[in-house]
Short mmCIF file of C-alpha atoms and ligand atoms in Angstrom, two decimals:
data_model
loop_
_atom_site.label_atom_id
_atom_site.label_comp_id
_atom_site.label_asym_id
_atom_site.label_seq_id
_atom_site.Cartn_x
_atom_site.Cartn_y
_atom_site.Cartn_z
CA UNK A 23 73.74 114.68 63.72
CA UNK A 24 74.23 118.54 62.40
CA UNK A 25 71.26 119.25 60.27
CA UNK A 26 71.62 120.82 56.58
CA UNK A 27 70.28 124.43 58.08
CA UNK A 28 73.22 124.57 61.03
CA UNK A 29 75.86 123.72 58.22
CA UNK A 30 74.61 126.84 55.87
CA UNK A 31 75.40 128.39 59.41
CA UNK A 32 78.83 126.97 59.56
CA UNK A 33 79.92 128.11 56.23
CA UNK A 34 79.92 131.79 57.66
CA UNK A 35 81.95 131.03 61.05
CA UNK A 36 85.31 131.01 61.21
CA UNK A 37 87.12 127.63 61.62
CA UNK A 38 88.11 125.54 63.99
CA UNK A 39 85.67 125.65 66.48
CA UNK A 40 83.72 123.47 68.85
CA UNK A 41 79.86 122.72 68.22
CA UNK A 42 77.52 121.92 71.05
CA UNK A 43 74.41 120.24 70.47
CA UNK A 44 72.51 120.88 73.64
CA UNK A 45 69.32 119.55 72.61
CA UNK A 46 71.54 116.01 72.43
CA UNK A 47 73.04 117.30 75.93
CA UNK A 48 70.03 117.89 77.75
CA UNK A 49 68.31 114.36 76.67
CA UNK A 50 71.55 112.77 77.29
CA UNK A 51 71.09 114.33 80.99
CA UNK A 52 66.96 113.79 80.75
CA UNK A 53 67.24 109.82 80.15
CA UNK A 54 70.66 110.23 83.08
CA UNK A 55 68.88 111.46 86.04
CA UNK A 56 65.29 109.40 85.28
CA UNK A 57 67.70 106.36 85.69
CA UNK A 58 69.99 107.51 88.78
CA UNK A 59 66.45 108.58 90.48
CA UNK A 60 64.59 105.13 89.63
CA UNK A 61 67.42 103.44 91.95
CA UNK A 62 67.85 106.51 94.16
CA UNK A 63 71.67 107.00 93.07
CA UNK A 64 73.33 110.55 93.67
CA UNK A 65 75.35 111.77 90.58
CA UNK A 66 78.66 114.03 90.45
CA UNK A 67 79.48 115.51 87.00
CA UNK A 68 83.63 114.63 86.55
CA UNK A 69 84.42 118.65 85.71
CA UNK A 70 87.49 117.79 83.93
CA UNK A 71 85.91 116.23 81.19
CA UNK A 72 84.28 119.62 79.73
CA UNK A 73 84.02 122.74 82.05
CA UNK A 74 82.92 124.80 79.78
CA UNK A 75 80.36 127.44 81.93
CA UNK A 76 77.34 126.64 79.19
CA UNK A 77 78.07 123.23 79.44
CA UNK A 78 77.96 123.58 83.49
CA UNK A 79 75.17 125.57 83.83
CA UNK A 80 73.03 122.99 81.95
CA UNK A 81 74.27 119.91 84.36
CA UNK A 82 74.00 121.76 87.28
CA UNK A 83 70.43 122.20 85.89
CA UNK A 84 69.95 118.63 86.40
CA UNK A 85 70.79 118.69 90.31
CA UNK A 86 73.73 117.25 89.89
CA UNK A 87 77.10 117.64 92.13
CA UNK A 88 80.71 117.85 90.78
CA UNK A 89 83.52 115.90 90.93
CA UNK A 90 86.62 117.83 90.97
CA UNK A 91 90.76 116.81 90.43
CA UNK A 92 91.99 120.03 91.90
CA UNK A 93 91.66 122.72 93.74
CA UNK A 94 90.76 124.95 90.48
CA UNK A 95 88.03 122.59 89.39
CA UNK A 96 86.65 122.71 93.12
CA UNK A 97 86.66 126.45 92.78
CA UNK A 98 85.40 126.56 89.46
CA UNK A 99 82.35 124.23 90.40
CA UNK A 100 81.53 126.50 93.55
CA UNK A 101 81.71 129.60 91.23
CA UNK A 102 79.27 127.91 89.04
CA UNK A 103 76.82 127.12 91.56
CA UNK A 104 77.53 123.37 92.33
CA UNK A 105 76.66 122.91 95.87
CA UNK A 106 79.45 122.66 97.99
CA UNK A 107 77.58 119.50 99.64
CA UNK A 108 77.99 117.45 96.24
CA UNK A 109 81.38 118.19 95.63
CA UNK A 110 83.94 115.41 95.23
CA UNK A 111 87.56 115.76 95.23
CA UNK A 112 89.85 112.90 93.93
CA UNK A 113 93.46 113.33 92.47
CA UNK A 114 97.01 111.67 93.81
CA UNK A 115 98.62 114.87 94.33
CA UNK A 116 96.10 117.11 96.36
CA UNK A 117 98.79 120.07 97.10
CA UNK A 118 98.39 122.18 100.23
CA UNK A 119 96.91 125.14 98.50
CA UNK A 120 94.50 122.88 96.72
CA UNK A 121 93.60 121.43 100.17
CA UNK A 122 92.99 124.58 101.93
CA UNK A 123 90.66 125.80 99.15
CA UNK A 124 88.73 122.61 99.16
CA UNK A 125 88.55 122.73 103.00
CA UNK A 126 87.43 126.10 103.44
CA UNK A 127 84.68 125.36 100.54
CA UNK A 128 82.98 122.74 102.72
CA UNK A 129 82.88 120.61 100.35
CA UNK A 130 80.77 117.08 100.92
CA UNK A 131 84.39 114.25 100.53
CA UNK A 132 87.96 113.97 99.86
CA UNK A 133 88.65 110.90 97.46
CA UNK A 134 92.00 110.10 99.55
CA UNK A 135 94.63 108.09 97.23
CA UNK A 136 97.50 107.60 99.83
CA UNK A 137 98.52 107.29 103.54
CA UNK A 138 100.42 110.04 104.01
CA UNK A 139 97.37 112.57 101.87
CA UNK A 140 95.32 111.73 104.66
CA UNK A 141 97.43 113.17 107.17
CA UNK A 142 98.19 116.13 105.67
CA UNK A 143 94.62 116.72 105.16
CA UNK A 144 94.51 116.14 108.71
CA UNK A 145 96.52 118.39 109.91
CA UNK A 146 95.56 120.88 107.50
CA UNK A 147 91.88 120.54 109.09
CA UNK A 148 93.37 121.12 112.51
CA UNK A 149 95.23 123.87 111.61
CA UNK A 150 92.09 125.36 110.22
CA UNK A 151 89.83 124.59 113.14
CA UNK A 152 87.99 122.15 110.89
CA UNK A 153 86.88 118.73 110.08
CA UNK A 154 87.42 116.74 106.87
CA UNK A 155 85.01 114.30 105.38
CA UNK A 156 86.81 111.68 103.62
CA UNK A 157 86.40 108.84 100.98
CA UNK A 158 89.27 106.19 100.92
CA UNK A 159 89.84 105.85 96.37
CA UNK A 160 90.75 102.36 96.26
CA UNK A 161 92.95 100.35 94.38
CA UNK A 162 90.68 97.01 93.60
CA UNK A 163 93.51 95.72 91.09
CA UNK A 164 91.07 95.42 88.17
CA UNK A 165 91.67 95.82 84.11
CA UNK A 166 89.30 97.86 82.93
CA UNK A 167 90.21 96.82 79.13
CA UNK A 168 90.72 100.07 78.02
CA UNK A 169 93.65 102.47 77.15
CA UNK A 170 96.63 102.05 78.73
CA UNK A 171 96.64 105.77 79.95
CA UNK A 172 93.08 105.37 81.19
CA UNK A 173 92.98 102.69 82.81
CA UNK A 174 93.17 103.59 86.77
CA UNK A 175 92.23 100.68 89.06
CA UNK A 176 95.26 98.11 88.30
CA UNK A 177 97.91 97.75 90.98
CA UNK A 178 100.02 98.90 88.61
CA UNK A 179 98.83 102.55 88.40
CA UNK A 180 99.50 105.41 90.60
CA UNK A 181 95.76 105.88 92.01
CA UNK A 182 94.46 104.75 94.91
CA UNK A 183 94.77 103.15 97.95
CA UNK A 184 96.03 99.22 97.99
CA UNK A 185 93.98 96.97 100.21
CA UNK A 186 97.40 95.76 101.75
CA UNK A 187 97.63 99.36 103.09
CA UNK A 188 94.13 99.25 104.59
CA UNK A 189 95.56 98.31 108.49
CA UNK A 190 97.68 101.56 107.93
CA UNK A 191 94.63 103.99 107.08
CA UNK A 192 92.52 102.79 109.68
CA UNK A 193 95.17 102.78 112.44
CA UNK A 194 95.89 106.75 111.05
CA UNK A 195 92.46 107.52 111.27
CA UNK A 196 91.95 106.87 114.75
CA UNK A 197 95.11 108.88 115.63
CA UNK A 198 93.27 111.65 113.39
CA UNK A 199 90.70 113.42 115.31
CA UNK A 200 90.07 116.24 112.35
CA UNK A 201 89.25 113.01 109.15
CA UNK A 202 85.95 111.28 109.19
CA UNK A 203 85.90 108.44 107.36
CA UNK A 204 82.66 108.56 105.52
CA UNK A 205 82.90 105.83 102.71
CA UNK A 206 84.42 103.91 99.89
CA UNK A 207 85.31 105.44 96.15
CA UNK A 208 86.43 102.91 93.41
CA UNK A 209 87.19 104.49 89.36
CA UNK A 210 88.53 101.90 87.71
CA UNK A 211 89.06 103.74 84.39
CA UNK A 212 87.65 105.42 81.70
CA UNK A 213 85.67 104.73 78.43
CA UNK A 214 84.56 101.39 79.66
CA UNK A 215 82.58 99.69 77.15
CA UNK A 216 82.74 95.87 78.65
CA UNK A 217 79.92 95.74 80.77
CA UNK A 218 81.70 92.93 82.53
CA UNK A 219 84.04 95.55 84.27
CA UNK A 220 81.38 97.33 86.06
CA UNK A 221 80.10 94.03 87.62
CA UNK A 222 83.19 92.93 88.30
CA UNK A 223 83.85 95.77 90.30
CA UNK A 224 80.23 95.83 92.01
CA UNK A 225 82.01 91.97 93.21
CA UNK A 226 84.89 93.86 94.44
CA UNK A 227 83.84 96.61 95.76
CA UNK A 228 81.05 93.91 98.43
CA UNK A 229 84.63 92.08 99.30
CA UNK A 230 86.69 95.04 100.25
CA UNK A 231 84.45 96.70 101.68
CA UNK A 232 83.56 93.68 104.02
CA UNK A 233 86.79 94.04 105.64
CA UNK A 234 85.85 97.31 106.81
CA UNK A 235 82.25 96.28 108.11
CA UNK A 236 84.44 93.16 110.04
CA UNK A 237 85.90 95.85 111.78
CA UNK A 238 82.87 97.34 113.13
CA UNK A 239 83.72 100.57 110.56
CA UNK A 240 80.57 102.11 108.86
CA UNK A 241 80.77 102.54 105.00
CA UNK A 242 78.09 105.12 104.62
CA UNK A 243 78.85 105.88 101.11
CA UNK A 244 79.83 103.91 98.41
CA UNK A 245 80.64 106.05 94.94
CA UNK A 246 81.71 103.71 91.90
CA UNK A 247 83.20 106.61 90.21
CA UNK A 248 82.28 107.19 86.14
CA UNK A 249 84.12 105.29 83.19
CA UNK A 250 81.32 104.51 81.66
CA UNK A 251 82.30 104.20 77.75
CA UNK A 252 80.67 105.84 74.96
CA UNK A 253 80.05 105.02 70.84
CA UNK A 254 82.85 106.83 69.11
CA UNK A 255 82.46 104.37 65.87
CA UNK A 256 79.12 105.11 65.12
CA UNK A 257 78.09 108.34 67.15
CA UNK A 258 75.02 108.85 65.07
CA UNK A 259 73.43 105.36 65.88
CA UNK A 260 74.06 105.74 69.12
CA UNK A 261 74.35 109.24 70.55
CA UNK A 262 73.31 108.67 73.76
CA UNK A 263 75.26 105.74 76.15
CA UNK A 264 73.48 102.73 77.38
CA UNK A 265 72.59 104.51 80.61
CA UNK A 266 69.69 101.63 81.53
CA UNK A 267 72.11 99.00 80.61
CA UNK A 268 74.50 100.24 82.81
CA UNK A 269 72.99 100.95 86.15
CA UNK A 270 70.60 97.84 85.96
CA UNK A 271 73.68 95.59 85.81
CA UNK A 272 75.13 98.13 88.84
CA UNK A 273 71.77 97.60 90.41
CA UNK A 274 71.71 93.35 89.83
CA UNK A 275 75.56 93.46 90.89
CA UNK A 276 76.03 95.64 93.63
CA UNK A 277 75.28 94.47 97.76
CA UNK A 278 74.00 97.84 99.49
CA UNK A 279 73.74 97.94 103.18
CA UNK A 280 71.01 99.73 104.90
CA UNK A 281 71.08 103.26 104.43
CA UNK A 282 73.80 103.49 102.49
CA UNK A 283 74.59 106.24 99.91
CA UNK A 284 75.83 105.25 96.77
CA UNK A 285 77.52 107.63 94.10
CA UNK A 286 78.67 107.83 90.79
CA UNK A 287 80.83 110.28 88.82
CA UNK A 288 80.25 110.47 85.12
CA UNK A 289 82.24 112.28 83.01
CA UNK A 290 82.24 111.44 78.93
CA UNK A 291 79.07 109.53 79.03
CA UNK A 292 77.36 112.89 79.93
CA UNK A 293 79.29 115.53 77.02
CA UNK A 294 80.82 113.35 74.58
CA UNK A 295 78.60 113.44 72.28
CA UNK A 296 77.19 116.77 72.02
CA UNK A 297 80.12 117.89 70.96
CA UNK A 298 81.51 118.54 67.47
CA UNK A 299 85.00 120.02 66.68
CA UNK A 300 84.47 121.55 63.45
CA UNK A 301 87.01 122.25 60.71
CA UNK A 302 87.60 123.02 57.04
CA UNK A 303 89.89 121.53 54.55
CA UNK A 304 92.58 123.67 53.79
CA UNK A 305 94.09 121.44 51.02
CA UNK A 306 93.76 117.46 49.47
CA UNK A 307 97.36 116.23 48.62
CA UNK A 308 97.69 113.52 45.79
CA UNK A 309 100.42 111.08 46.49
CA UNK A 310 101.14 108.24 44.17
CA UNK A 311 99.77 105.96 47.17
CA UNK A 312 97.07 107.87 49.11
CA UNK A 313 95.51 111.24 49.22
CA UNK A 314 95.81 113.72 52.46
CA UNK A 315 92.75 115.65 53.44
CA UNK A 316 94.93 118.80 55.34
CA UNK A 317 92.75 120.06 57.62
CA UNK A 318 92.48 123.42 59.82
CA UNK A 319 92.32 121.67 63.27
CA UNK A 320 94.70 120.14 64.94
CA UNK A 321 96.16 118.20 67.99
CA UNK A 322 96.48 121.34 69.96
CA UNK A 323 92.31 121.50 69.41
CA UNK A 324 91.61 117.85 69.96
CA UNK A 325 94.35 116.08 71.78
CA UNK A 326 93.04 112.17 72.14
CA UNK A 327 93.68 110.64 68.59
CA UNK A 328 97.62 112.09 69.39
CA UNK A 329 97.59 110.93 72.77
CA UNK A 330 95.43 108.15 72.94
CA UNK A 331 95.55 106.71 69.48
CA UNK A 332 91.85 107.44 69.82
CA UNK A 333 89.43 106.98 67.26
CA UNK A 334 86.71 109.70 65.97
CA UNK A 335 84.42 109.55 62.93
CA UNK A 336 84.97 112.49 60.71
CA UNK A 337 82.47 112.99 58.24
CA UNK A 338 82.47 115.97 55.58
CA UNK A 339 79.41 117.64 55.81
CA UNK A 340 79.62 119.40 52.82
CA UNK A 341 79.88 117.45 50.30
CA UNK A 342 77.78 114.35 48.66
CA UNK A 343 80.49 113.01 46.16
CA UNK A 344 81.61 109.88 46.37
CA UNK A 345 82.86 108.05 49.22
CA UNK A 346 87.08 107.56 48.48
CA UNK A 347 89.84 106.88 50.91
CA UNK A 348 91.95 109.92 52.95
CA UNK A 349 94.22 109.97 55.37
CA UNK A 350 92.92 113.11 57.60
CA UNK A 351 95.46 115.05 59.36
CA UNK A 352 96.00 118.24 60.89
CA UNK A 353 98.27 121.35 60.18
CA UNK A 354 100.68 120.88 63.40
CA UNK A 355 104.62 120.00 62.93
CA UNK A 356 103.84 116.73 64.65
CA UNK A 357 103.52 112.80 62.98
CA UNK A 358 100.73 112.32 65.45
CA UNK A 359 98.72 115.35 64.22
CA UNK A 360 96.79 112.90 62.64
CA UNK A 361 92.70 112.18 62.95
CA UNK A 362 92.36 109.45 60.60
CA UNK A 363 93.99 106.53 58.12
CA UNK A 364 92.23 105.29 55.44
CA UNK A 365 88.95 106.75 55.99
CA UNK A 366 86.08 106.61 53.60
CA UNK A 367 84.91 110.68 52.87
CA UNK A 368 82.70 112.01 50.20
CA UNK A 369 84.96 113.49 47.60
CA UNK A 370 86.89 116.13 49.44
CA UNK A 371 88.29 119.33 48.45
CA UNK A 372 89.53 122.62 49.38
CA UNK A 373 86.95 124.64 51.51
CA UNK A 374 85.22 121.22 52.53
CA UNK A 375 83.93 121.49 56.23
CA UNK A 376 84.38 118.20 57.98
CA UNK A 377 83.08 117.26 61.60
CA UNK A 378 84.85 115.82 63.88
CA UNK A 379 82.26 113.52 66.20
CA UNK A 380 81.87 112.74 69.53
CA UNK A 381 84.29 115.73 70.62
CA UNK A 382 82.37 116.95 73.87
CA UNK A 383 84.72 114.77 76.27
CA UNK A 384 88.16 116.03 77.08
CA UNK A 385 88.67 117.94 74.08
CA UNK A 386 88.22 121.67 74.06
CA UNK A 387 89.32 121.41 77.88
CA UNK A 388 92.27 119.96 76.53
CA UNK A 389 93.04 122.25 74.03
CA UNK A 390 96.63 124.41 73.93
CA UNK A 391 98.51 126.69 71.48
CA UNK A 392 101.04 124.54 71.01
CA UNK A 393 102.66 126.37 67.55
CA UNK A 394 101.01 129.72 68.81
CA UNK A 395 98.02 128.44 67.21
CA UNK A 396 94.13 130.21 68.47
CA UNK A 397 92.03 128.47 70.79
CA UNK A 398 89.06 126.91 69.50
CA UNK A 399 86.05 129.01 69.88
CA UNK A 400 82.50 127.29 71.30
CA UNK A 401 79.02 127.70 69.47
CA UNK A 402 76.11 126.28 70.63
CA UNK A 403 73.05 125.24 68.75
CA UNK A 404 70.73 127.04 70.78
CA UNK A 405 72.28 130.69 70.32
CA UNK A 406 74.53 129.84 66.79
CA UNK A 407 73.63 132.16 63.92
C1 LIG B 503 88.03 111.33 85.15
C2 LIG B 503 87.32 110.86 86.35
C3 LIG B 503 85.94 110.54 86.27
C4 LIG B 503 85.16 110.61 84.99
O1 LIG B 503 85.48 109.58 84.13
P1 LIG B 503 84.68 109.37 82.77
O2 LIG B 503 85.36 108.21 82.15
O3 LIG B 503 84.82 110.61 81.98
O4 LIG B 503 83.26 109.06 83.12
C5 LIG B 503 85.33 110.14 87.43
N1 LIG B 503 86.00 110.05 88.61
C6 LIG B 503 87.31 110.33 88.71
C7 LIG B 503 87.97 110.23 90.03
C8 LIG B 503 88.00 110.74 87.58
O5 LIG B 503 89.32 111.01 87.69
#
């Protein structure tokens, strides 16, 4: 919620630009960690959902690690003062380079996805003189009942490791003597709001993992990845996601061995809704059938709605008129520069500024210059004036 003070604020600032509310992010982290520490879970922040350094400084706060998709993010969470021994690497297509950096970093696990990753990380290590920790990702064939293009655990997508392949890997790593296979990760997806998933997977995870502990092999760490879905209908009701919802059904659903470690990643659930993309209305077109709020930002600023047919609530902050019917769309020479159909906004018009919620999570990260437009600056609420 952006009070009527920080608006008077925005009317000076130039537009588009991202708004941080980091009294909403450091709650959202408060109400996080009291949960993950009341069931003595260990939590990675997923980097790739918003690395901006304010925005990394104030997890890292909050003790926790950082899960990384390449060998930039891995360097950028060192830089920022992650500890190396709560850094997390997943991705399908680790290169070389990537590996090297993440190797000499000491960092705490590899996410493996394939056969053949493994023994270039391998050999990599022995080159190097070292030794790899590493995670098997697997594949536990489940629909998260999300977005087609964020949905990872079906056998369908590219991630992971297939439990058909598991007599491979564990025949590899014995040949290996620079991998040590220290546990299990599963990410089945993202923006997961069907609590059934996540026990589902708690199910899945106790029967895959069983063929490893038939084999005499010791899962000391289990890390369910993040996914964990937030409200992007109604971001005011309910800025903050159902954190105690979510790890008591984890907690009810989930078989943990003695002494085992058990991780999570979280990504969106942490920044999504702290963040604001903020724009003004350059012009309201009158067709015969519908009116056009034009705004300032576009696609290039926030890429999900184009790529994701993802849904934010806009709201016009400005004005109190009222509520009629616009199609909201941005100034980029695409169709899919579009943020909304048919939605209800206070009388609109020229100069209007209009938030765009829930904008924390992969957006700004996101963001190019596709049609040489500016990046998107970032204000924050504490230091905005
Ligand atoms: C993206 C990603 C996450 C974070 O997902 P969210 O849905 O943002 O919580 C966690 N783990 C891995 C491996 C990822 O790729």
């Amino acid at each position: 919620m952006i009070n009527k003070d920080t608006v008077e604020v925005f009317k000076k600032v130039e537009t588009p630009f991202y708004y941080y509310d980091v009294e909403l992010l450091k709650s959202t982290l408060e109400l996080y960690k009291s949960q993950i520490d009341k069931y003595g879970y260990n939590a990675h922040y997923a980097l790739k959902a918003n690395a901006n350094d304010r925005i990394l400084e104030i997890i890292k706060g909050y003790g926790l690690g950082a899960d990384c998709v390449s060998g930039n993010e891995v360097k950028l969470a060192v830089k920022s003062g992650f500890s190396p021994d709560k850094i997390v690497y997943a991705g399908v297509g680790k290169s070389d380079k990537e590996i090297k950096a993440a190797l000499n970093a000491g960092i705490f696990s590899f996410n493996c996805e394939s056969v053949p990753e493994i023994k270039v990380i391998n050999d990599l290590a022995a080159q190097m003189g070292k030794k790899a920790r590493i995670a098997l990702r697997i594949n536990p064939d489940i629909d998260a009942h999300t977005h087609k293009y964020i949905s990872t655990g079906r056998k369908e997508d590219k991630f992971g490791i297939s439990p058909w392949a598991f007599v491979d890997v564990t025949d590899l790593i014995d040949q290996c003597g620079n991998v040590e296979l220290i546990g299990l990760h599963f990410h089945v997806g993202s923006q997961i709001t069907d609590m059934s998933v996540f026990e589902l997977t708690c199910r899945r995870v106790e029967e895959l993992q069983k063929w490893f502990i038939d084999r005499n092999i010791n899962i000391a760490n289990i890390n369910l990845g993040g996914g964990l879905g937030v409200d992007y209908i109604n971001p005011n009701e309910h800025p903050i996601a159902p954190f105690e919802d979510y790890f008591s059904i984890i907690n009810k659903n989930l078989v943990v061995r003695p002494g085992q470690r058990i991780h999570f990643e979280p990504g969106r659930a942490i920044v999504a809704q702290c963040g604001h993309l903020i724009s003004r209305v350059l012009y309201v077109k009158v067709g015969k059938q519908k009116k056009f709020a034009i705004l300032d930002a576009g696609m290039n600023d926030l890429i999900r709605p184009a790529l994701y047919q993802a849904y934010h609530d806009i709201e016009n902050i400005t004005s109190a008129g009222r509520k009629m019917r616009y199609d909201v769309v941005g100034p980029v020479c695409e169709s899919s520069d579009r943020w909304g159909h048919n939605r209800m906004l206070s009388k609109t018009q020229r100069g209007d500024i209009i938030s765009i919620n829930t904008a924390g999570a992969y957006g700004q990260v996101m963001a190019m210059k596709y049609n040489q437009r500016d990046l998107a600056k970032a204000y924050y609420s504490d230091t905005i004036k």
